[in-house]
PDB file of C-alpha atoms in Angstrom:
ATOM      1  CA  UNK A   1      10.180   3.071   0.767  1.00 80.00           C
ATOM      2  CA  UNK A   2       9.017  -0.229  -0.568  1.00 89.00           C
ATOM      3  CA  UNK A   3      10.065  -3.620   0.683  1.00 94.00           C
ATOM      4  CA  UNK A   4       9.225  -7.232  -0.125  1.00 97.00           C
ATOM      5  CA  UNK A   5       9.859  -9.968   2.427  1.00 97.00           C
ATOM      6  CA  UNK A   6       9.966 -13.665   1.618  1.00 98.00           C
ATOM      7  CA  UNK A   7      10.711 -15.588   4.790  1.00 97.00           C
ATOM      8  CA  UNK A   8      10.949 -19.081   3.314  1.00 97.00           C
ATOM      9  CA  UNK A   9      14.394 -19.717   1.820  1.00 95.00           C
ATOM     10  CA  UNK A  10      13.291 -23.173   0.679  1.00 96.00           C
ATOM     11  CA  UNK A  11      10.148 -25.265   0.425  1.00 97.00           C
ATOM     12  CA  UNK A  12       9.532 -28.907  -0.433  1.00 97.00           C
ATOM     13  CA  UNK A  13       6.302 -30.304  -1.836  1.00 97.00           C
ATOM     14  CA  UNK A  14       5.269 -33.653  -3.174  1.00 98.00           C
ATOM     15  CA  UNK A  15       4.110 -33.902  -6.743  1.00 98.00           C
ATOM     16  CA  UNK A  16       0.357 -33.258  -7.185  1.00 97.00           C
ATOM     17  CA  UNK A  17       0.094 -31.497  -3.830  1.00 98.00           C
ATOM     18  CA  UNK A  18      -0.572 -27.788  -3.320  1.00 98.00           C
ATOM     19  CA  UNK A  19       2.003 -25.418  -1.869  1.00 98.00           C
ATOM     20  CA  UNK A  20       1.873 -21.848  -0.570  1.00 98.00           C
ATOM     21  CA  UNK A  21       4.806 -19.467  -0.909  1.00 98.00           C
ATOM     22  CA  UNK A  22       4.695 -16.529   1.467  1.00 98.00           C
ATOM     23  CA  UNK A  23       5.187 -12.870   0.612  1.00 98.00           C
ATOM     24  CA  UNK A  24       4.665  -9.778   2.724  1.00 98.00           C
ATOM     25  CA  UNK A  25       5.223  -6.248   1.570  1.00 97.00           C
ATOM     26  CA  UNK A  26       5.529  -2.731   2.844  1.00 95.00           C
ATOM     27  CA  UNK A  27       4.739   0.416   0.917  1.00 93.00           C
ATOM     28  CA  UNK A  28       3.383   3.894   1.414  1.00 90.00           C
ATOM     29  CA  UNK A  29       2.048   4.084  -2.136  1.00 90.00           C
ATOM     30  CA  UNK A  30      -1.740   4.437  -2.269  1.00 89.00           C
ATOM     31  CA  UNK A  31      -1.880   2.129  -5.283  1.00 92.00           C
ATOM     32  CA  UNK A  32       0.472  -0.670  -6.197  1.00 94.00           C
ATOM     33  CA  UNK A  33       0.812  -3.925  -8.074  1.00 94.00           C
ATOM     34  CA  UNK A  34       2.144  -7.244  -6.886  1.00 96.00           C
ATOM     35  CA  UNK A  35       3.821  -9.853  -9.085  1.00 96.00           C
ATOM     36  CA  UNK A  36       5.177 -13.356  -8.838  1.00 97.00           C
ATOM     37  CA  UNK A  37       8.000 -14.548 -11.060  1.00 97.00           C
ATOM     38  CA  UNK A  38       9.527 -17.989 -11.503  1.00 97.00           C
ATOM     39  CA  UNK A  39      13.265 -18.347 -12.135  1.00 96.00           C
ATOM     40  CA  UNK A  40      14.339 -21.809 -13.292  1.00 95.00           C
ATOM     41  CA  UNK A  41      17.974 -22.826 -13.370  1.00 91.00           C
ATOM     42  CA  UNK A  42      18.265 -21.405 -16.894  1.00 89.00           C
ATOM     43  CA  UNK A  43      18.118 -17.955 -15.349  1.00 88.00           C
ATOM     44  CA  UNK A  44      15.280 -16.060 -16.993  1.00 88.00           C
ATOM     45  CA  UNK A  45      12.502 -14.563 -14.869  1.00 91.00           C
ATOM     46  CA  UNK A  46       9.110 -15.850 -16.000  1.00 94.00           C
ATOM     47  CA  UNK A  47       6.025 -13.820 -15.131  1.00 94.00           C
ATOM     48  CA  UNK A  48       3.356 -15.891 -13.388  1.00 96.00           C
ATOM     49  CA  UNK A  49       0.613 -13.712 -11.939  1.00 96.00           C
ATOM     50  CA  UNK A  50      -0.335 -10.134 -11.094  1.00 95.00           C
ATOM     51  CA  UNK A  51      -2.559  -8.604  -8.406  1.00 96.00           C
ATOM     52  CA  UNK A  52      -3.541  -4.952  -8.282  1.00 94.00           C
ATOM     53  CA  UNK A  53      -4.025  -3.389  -4.878  1.00 94.00           C
ATOM     54  CA  UNK A  54      -7.568  -2.329  -5.720  1.00 93.00           C
ATOM     55  CA  UNK A  55      -8.615  -5.547  -7.412  1.00 91.00           C
ATOM     56  CA  UNK A  56     -11.667  -6.938  -5.709  1.00 88.00           C
ATOM     57  CA  UNK A  57     -10.899 -10.559  -6.399  1.00 94.00           C
ATOM     58  CA  UNK A  58      -7.788 -12.627  -5.906  1.00 96.00           C
ATOM     59  CA  UNK A  59      -5.920 -13.242  -9.132  1.00 96.00           C
ATOM     60  CA  UNK A  60      -5.801 -16.695 -10.695  1.00 97.00           C
ATOM     61  CA  UNK A  61      -3.815 -18.011 -13.668  1.00 96.00           C
ATOM     62  CA  UNK A  62      -4.222 -21.705 -14.315  1.00 97.00           C
ATOM     63  CA  UNK A  63      -2.615 -23.574 -11.402  1.00 98.00           C
ATOM     64  CA  UNK A  64      -1.432 -20.328  -9.831  1.00 98.00           C
ATOM     65  CA  UNK A  65      -3.525 -18.224  -7.506  1.00 97.00           C
ATOM     66  CA  UNK A  66      -2.657 -15.277  -5.341  1.00 97.00           C
ATOM     67  CA  UNK A  67      -3.989 -15.104  -1.796  1.00 97.00           C
ATOM     68  CA  UNK A  68      -4.102 -11.338  -1.360  1.00 96.00           C
ATOM     69  CA  UNK A  69      -4.798 -10.018   2.132  1.00 96.00           C
ATOM     70  CA  UNK A  70      -4.446  -6.259   1.921  1.00 95.00           C
ATOM     71  CA  UNK A  71      -4.893  -5.520   5.613  1.00 94.00           C
ATOM     72  CA  UNK A  72      -2.089  -7.950   6.455  1.00 96.00           C
ATOM     73  CA  UNK A  73       0.002  -6.745   3.514  1.00 96.00           C
ATOM     74  CA  UNK A  74       0.492 -10.256   2.278  1.00 97.00           C
ATOM     75  CA  UNK A  75       0.366 -11.699  -1.228  1.00 98.00           C
ATOM     76  CA  UNK A  76       0.998 -15.410  -1.003  1.00 98.00           C
ATOM     77  CA  UNK A  77       1.314 -17.566  -4.111  1.00 98.00           C
ATOM     78  CA  UNK A  78      -0.571 -20.841  -4.151  1.00 98.00           C
ATOM     79  CA  UNK A  79       0.474 -23.489  -6.648  1.00 98.00           C
ATOM     80  CA  UNK A  80      -2.021 -26.294  -6.987  1.00 97.00           C
ATOM     81  CA  UNK A  81      -1.267 -29.801  -8.266  1.00 97.00           C
ATOM     82  CA  UNK A  82       2.510 -29.303  -8.177  1.00 98.00           C
ATOM     83  CA  UNK A  83       4.562 -30.714 -11.020  1.00 97.00           C
ATOM     84  CA  UNK A  84       8.232 -31.631 -11.157  1.00 97.00           C
ATOM     85  CA  UNK A  85       8.754 -28.759 -13.578  1.00 97.00           C
ATOM     86  CA  UNK A  86       7.652 -26.316 -10.895  1.00 98.00           C
ATOM     87  CA  UNK A  87      10.998 -26.749  -9.135  1.00 98.00           C
ATOM     88  CA  UNK A  88      12.626 -23.312  -9.328  1.00 98.00           C
ATOM     89  CA  UNK A  89      13.199 -20.060  -7.467  1.00 97.00           C
ATOM     90  CA  UNK A  90      10.086 -17.952  -6.960  1.00 98.00           C
ATOM     91  CA  UNK A  91      10.224 -14.206  -6.470  1.00 98.00           C
ATOM     92  CA  UNK A  92       7.565 -11.854  -5.213  1.00 98.00           C
ATOM     93  CA  UNK A  93       7.811  -8.293  -6.515  1.00 96.00           C
ATOM     94  CA  UNK A  94       5.928  -5.028  -6.373  1.00 95.00           C
ATOM     95  CA  UNK A  95       5.590  -1.794  -8.246  1.00 91.00           C
ATOM     96  CA  UNK A  96       4.224   1.353  -6.678  1.00 87.00           C
ATOM     97  CA  UNK A  97       2.159   4.106  -8.203  1.00 81.00           C
ATOM     98  CA  UNK A  98       4.756   6.719  -7.333  1.00 79.00           C
ATOM     99  CA  UNK A  99       7.520   4.978  -9.259  1.00 77.00           C
ATOM    100  CA  UNK A 100       6.267   2.687 -11.965  1.00 76.00           C
ATOM    101  CA  UNK A 101       9.667   2.362 -13.603  1.00 79.00           C
ATOM    102  CA  UNK A 102      11.019  -0.326 -11.361  1.00 88.00           C
ATOM    103  CA  UNK A 103      10.076  -3.585  -9.707  1.00 92.00           C
ATOM    104  CA  UNK A 104      11.165  -4.268  -6.137  1.00 94.00           C
ATOM    105  CA  UNK A 105      11.937  -7.932  -5.574  1.00 96.00           C
ATOM    106  CA  UNK A 106      12.124 -10.134  -2.512  1.00 97.00           C
ATOM    107  CA  UNK A 107      14.973 -12.563  -1.860  1.00 97.00           C
ATOM    108  CA  UNK A 108      13.084 -15.510  -3.269  1.00 97.00           C
ATOM    109  CA  UNK A 109      11.986 -18.993  -2.214  1.00 98.00           C
ATOM    110  CA  UNK A 110      13.478 -22.144  -3.692  1.00 98.00           C
ATOM    111  CA  UNK A 111      10.741 -24.687  -4.347  1.00 98.00           C
ATOM    112  CA  UNK A 112      11.614 -28.329  -4.829  1.00 98.00           C
ATOM    113  CA  UNK A 113       8.953 -30.753  -6.019  1.00 98.00           C
ATOM    114  CA  UNK A 114       9.661 -34.412  -5.353  1.00 96.00           C
ATOM    115  CA  UNK A 115       7.943 -37.472  -6.850  1.00 95.00           C
TER     116      UNK A 115
ATOM    117  CA  UNK B   1      13.261 -11.528 -31.937  1.00 54.00           C
ATOM    118  CA  UNK B   2      11.024 -13.902 -30.074  1.00 78.00           C
ATOM    119  CA  UNK B   3      12.548 -13.152 -26.683  1.00 92.00           C
ATOM    120  CA  UNK B   4      15.082 -10.988 -24.910  1.00 95.00           C
ATOM    121  CA  UNK B   5      18.571 -12.082 -25.856  1.00 96.00           C
ATOM    122  CA  UNK B   6      21.622 -11.396 -23.718  1.00 97.00           C
ATOM    123  CA  UNK B   7      25.263 -11.994 -24.476  1.00 97.00           C
ATOM    124  CA  UNK B   8      27.621 -13.276 -23.394  1.00 97.00           C
ATOM    125  CA  UNK B   9      25.928 -15.863 -21.257  1.00 96.00           C
ATOM    126  CA  UNK B  10      28.981 -16.054 -18.992  1.00 97.00           C
ATOM    127  CA  UNK B  11      31.845 -13.645 -18.533  1.00 98.00           C
ATOM    128  CA  UNK B  12      34.945 -14.016 -16.408  1.00 98.00           C
ATOM    129  CA  UNK B  13      36.897 -10.802 -15.944  1.00 98.00           C
ATOM    130  CA  UNK B  14      40.083 -10.047 -14.107  1.00 97.00           C
ATOM    131  CA  UNK B  15      39.751  -7.360 -11.485  1.00 97.00           C
ATOM    132  CA  UNK B  16      40.325  -4.003 -13.110  1.00 97.00           C
ATOM    133  CA  UNK B  17      39.211  -5.129 -16.556  1.00 98.00           C
ATOM    134  CA  UNK B  18      36.393  -3.379 -18.440  1.00 98.00           C
ATOM    135  CA  UNK B  19      33.405  -5.448 -19.583  1.00 98.00           C
ATOM    136  CA  UNK B  20      30.453  -4.854 -21.899  1.00 98.00           C
ATOM    137  CA  UNK B  21      27.196  -6.777 -21.616  1.00 98.00           C
ATOM    138  CA  UNK B  22      24.709  -6.767 -24.464  1.00 98.00           C
ATOM    139  CA  UNK B  23      20.936  -6.909 -24.436  1.00 98.00           C
ATOM    140  CA  UNK B  24      18.765  -7.382 -27.518  1.00 97.00           C
ATOM    141  CA  UNK B  25      15.139  -6.711 -26.491  1.00 96.00           C
ATOM    142  CA  UNK B  26      11.965  -7.961 -28.100  1.00 95.00           C
ATOM    143  CA  UNK B  27      11.426  -6.180 -31.389  1.00 93.00           C
ATOM    144  CA  UNK B  28       9.239  -3.135 -30.928  1.00 91.00           C
ATOM    145  CA  UNK B  29       9.580  -2.969 -27.159  1.00 93.00           C
ATOM    146  CA  UNK B  30      10.266   0.622 -26.230  1.00 92.00           C
ATOM    147  CA  UNK B  31      11.119   0.088 -22.565  1.00 93.00           C
ATOM    148  CA  UNK B  32      14.321  -1.622 -21.484  1.00 96.00           C
ATOM    149  CA  UNK B  33      15.545  -2.322 -17.980  1.00 96.00           C
ATOM    150  CA  UNK B  34      18.762  -3.590 -16.428  1.00 98.00           C
ATOM    151  CA  UNK B  35      18.808  -5.439 -13.098  1.00 97.00           C
ATOM    152  CA  UNK B  36      21.637  -6.855 -11.021  1.00 98.00           C
ATOM    153  CA  UNK B  37      21.100 -10.125  -9.158  1.00 97.00           C
ATOM    154  CA  UNK B  38      23.718 -11.033  -6.572  1.00 96.00           C
ATOM    155  CA  UNK B  39      24.022 -14.644  -5.465  1.00 93.00           C
ATOM    156  CA  UNK B  40      21.105 -15.649  -3.281  1.00 90.00           C
ATOM    157  CA  UNK B  41      19.305 -12.339  -3.740  1.00 93.00           C
ATOM    158  CA  UNK B  42      16.475 -10.972  -5.786  1.00 95.00           C
ATOM    159  CA  UNK B  43      17.137  -8.709  -8.754  1.00 96.00           C
ATOM    160  CA  UNK B  44      17.847  -5.063  -8.016  1.00 96.00           C
ATOM    161  CA  UNK B  45      17.040  -2.242 -10.401  1.00 95.00           C
ATOM    162  CA  UNK B  46      19.945  -0.552 -12.161  1.00 97.00           C
ATOM    163  CA  UNK B  47      18.573   1.600 -14.955  1.00 97.00           C
ATOM    164  CA  UNK B  48      15.673   2.151 -17.359  1.00 94.00           C
ATOM    165  CA  UNK B  49      15.366   3.337 -20.966  1.00 95.00           C
ATOM    166  CA  UNK B  50      12.371   4.561 -22.888  1.00 94.00           C
ATOM    167  CA  UNK B  51      13.512   4.238 -26.501  1.00 95.00           C
ATOM    168  CA  UNK B  52      16.995   5.791 -26.534  1.00 96.00           C
ATOM    169  CA  UNK B  53      16.409   8.017 -23.519  1.00 96.00           C
ATOM    170  CA  UNK B  54      17.786   6.862 -20.199  1.00 96.00           C
ATOM    171  CA  UNK B  55      15.019   8.015 -17.868  1.00 94.00           C
ATOM    172  CA  UNK B  56      16.273   6.554 -14.621  1.00 93.00           C
ATOM    173  CA  UNK B  57      19.814   5.556 -13.714  1.00 94.00           C
ATOM    174  CA  UNK B  58      19.471   5.930  -9.983  1.00 93.00           C
ATOM    175  CA  UNK B  59      20.159   2.242  -9.367  1.00 95.00           C
ATOM    176  CA  UNK B  60      23.636   2.226 -10.889  1.00 97.00           C
ATOM    177  CA  UNK B  61      25.940   1.490  -7.938  1.00 95.00           C
ATOM    178  CA  UNK B  62      28.841   3.692  -8.996  1.00 95.00           C
ATOM    179  CA  UNK B  63      30.162   5.812 -11.831  1.00 96.00           C
ATOM    180  CA  UNK B  64      32.002   2.734 -13.091  1.00 98.00           C
ATOM    181  CA  UNK B  65      28.645   1.536 -14.440  1.00 98.00           C
ATOM    182  CA  UNK B  66      27.383   3.000 -17.672  1.00 97.00           C
ATOM    183  CA  UNK B  67      24.479   1.969 -19.900  1.00 98.00           C
ATOM    184  CA  UNK B  68      23.477   3.098 -23.352  1.00 97.00           C
ATOM    185  CA  UNK B  69      20.829   2.403 -25.973  1.00 97.00           C
ATOM    186  CA  UNK B  70      21.807   4.696 -28.816  1.00 96.00           C
ATOM    187  CA  UNK B  71      19.219   3.633 -31.406  1.00 94.00           C
ATOM    188  CA  UNK B  72      16.438   2.646 -29.077  1.00 92.00           C
ATOM    189  CA  UNK B  73      16.861  -1.091 -29.539  1.00 94.00           C
ATOM    190  CA  UNK B  74      20.018  -2.927 -28.448  1.00 97.00           C
ATOM    191  CA  UNK B  75      21.469  -1.838 -25.128  1.00 98.00           C
ATOM    192  CA  UNK B  76      24.913  -2.234 -23.642  1.00 98.00           C
ATOM    193  CA  UNK B  77      25.806  -2.183 -19.967  1.00 98.00           C
ATOM    194  CA  UNK B  78      29.441  -1.323 -19.450  1.00 98.00           C
ATOM    195  CA  UNK B  79      31.365  -1.791 -16.242  1.00 98.00           C
ATOM    196  CA  UNK B  80      34.756  -0.156 -15.997  1.00 98.00           C
ATOM    197  CA  UNK B  81      37.580  -1.332 -13.728  1.00 98.00           C
ATOM    198  CA  UNK B  82      35.598  -4.316 -12.487  1.00 98.00           C
ATOM    199  CA  UNK B  83      35.772  -5.259  -8.828  1.00 97.00           C
ATOM    200  CA  UNK B  84      34.895  -8.488  -7.062  1.00 97.00           C
ATOM    201  CA  UNK B  85      31.655  -7.041  -5.694  1.00 96.00           C
ATOM    202  CA  UNK B  86      30.475  -6.604  -9.292  1.00 98.00           C
ATOM    203  CA  UNK B  87      30.169 -10.386  -9.586  1.00 98.00           C
ATOM    204  CA  UNK B  88      26.488 -11.072 -10.206  1.00 98.00           C
ATOM    205  CA  UNK B  89      23.955 -12.013 -12.829  1.00 97.00           C
ATOM    206  CA  UNK B  90      22.929  -9.021 -14.926  1.00 98.00           C
ATOM    207  CA  UNK B  91      19.382  -9.332 -16.196  1.00 97.00           C
ATOM    208  CA  UNK B  92      17.873  -7.324 -19.001  1.00 97.00           C
ATOM    209  CA  UNK B  93      14.123  -6.951 -19.465  1.00 95.00           C
ATOM    210  CA  UNK B  94      11.929  -5.234 -21.992  1.00 94.00           C
ATOM    211  CA  UNK B  95       8.293  -4.226 -22.220  1.00 91.00           C
ATOM    212  CA  UNK B  96       5.964  -2.614 -24.701  1.00 87.00           C
ATOM    213  CA  UNK B  97       6.122   0.732 -22.961  1.00 75.00           C
ATOM    214  CA  UNK B  98       2.937   0.581 -20.972  1.00 74.00           C
ATOM    215  CA  UNK B  99       3.892   2.218 -17.671  1.00 71.00           C
ATOM    216  CA  UNK B 100       0.821   1.050 -15.846  1.00 76.00           C
ATOM    217  CA  UNK B 101       1.035  -0.849 -12.605  1.00 77.00           C
ATOM    218  CA  UNK B 102       0.155  -4.145 -14.242  1.00 79.00           C
ATOM    219  CA  UNK B 103       2.763  -3.913 -16.974  1.00 79.00           C
ATOM    220  CA  UNK B 104       4.942  -7.004 -16.920  1.00 82.00           C
ATOM    221  CA  UNK B 105       8.407  -7.402 -18.327  1.00 88.00           C
ATOM    222  CA  UNK B 106       9.978 -10.103 -20.451  1.00 92.00           C
ATOM    223  CA  UNK B 107      13.358 -10.987 -19.017  1.00 94.00           C
ATOM    224  CA  UNK B 108      16.406 -12.419 -20.709  1.00 95.00           C
ATOM    225  CA  UNK B 109      18.412 -15.291 -19.274  1.00 94.00           C
ATOM    226  CA  UNK B 110      21.062 -12.936 -17.962  1.00 96.00           C
ATOM    227  CA  UNK B 111      24.818 -12.633 -18.110  1.00 97.00           C
ATOM    228  CA  UNK B 112      26.697 -14.185 -15.213  1.00 97.00           C
ATOM    229  CA  UNK B 113      29.723 -12.012 -14.497  1.00 98.00           C
ATOM    230  CA  UNK B 114      32.505 -13.380 -12.327  1.00 98.00           C
ATOM    231  CA  UNK B 115      35.341 -11.055 -11.379  1.00 98.00           C
ATOM    232  CA  UNK B 116      38.497 -12.855 -10.276  1.00 97.00           C
TER     233      UNK B 116
END
């Protein structure tokens, strides 16, 4: 079975500062992918970044980077230079090699950026 | 279209009423997914289509839930005899059909269903 755990229900960060959102996972799949999505109040899930389990380097996409520690089964999202528009729910998700048809999501972290 | 479109945006149903939720995926996307997001939770998989074929419906919570995609484009999620526990946001997503690990979806804004 696969499971995603996000232990931070809410996080606050000041504008222009960096913030780390935690994600741990559990899977028996030999190969898997990890995703982060942003869900603003409008409701849609916006893809941010992807990390493959066999990727040698941590993924980066603009201000987003993924701190992937395979041995610890963690895939934390780092947002640098936070902006007010970053305020939203953030979900970590995974897909395993044995069932690529579905994403398994965590319960999310609400990030609030203040001026 | 440019994105995944879902309608209605909000739906209030009396308990026992049937509802139909529509999803219009990105043009040309062969894969379509339905997820259910309860309040304060992450989305949970319901069902998956590849073109008009429903390849996985193992996430549907009961036989009151039914999904179809008859022509391989627009999809409808139908819930019969709605119950209060069906209250949730129903998200639709589509993708180009690449079933690789890195394949990402484009989600719609969802339909918020409230059963009273």
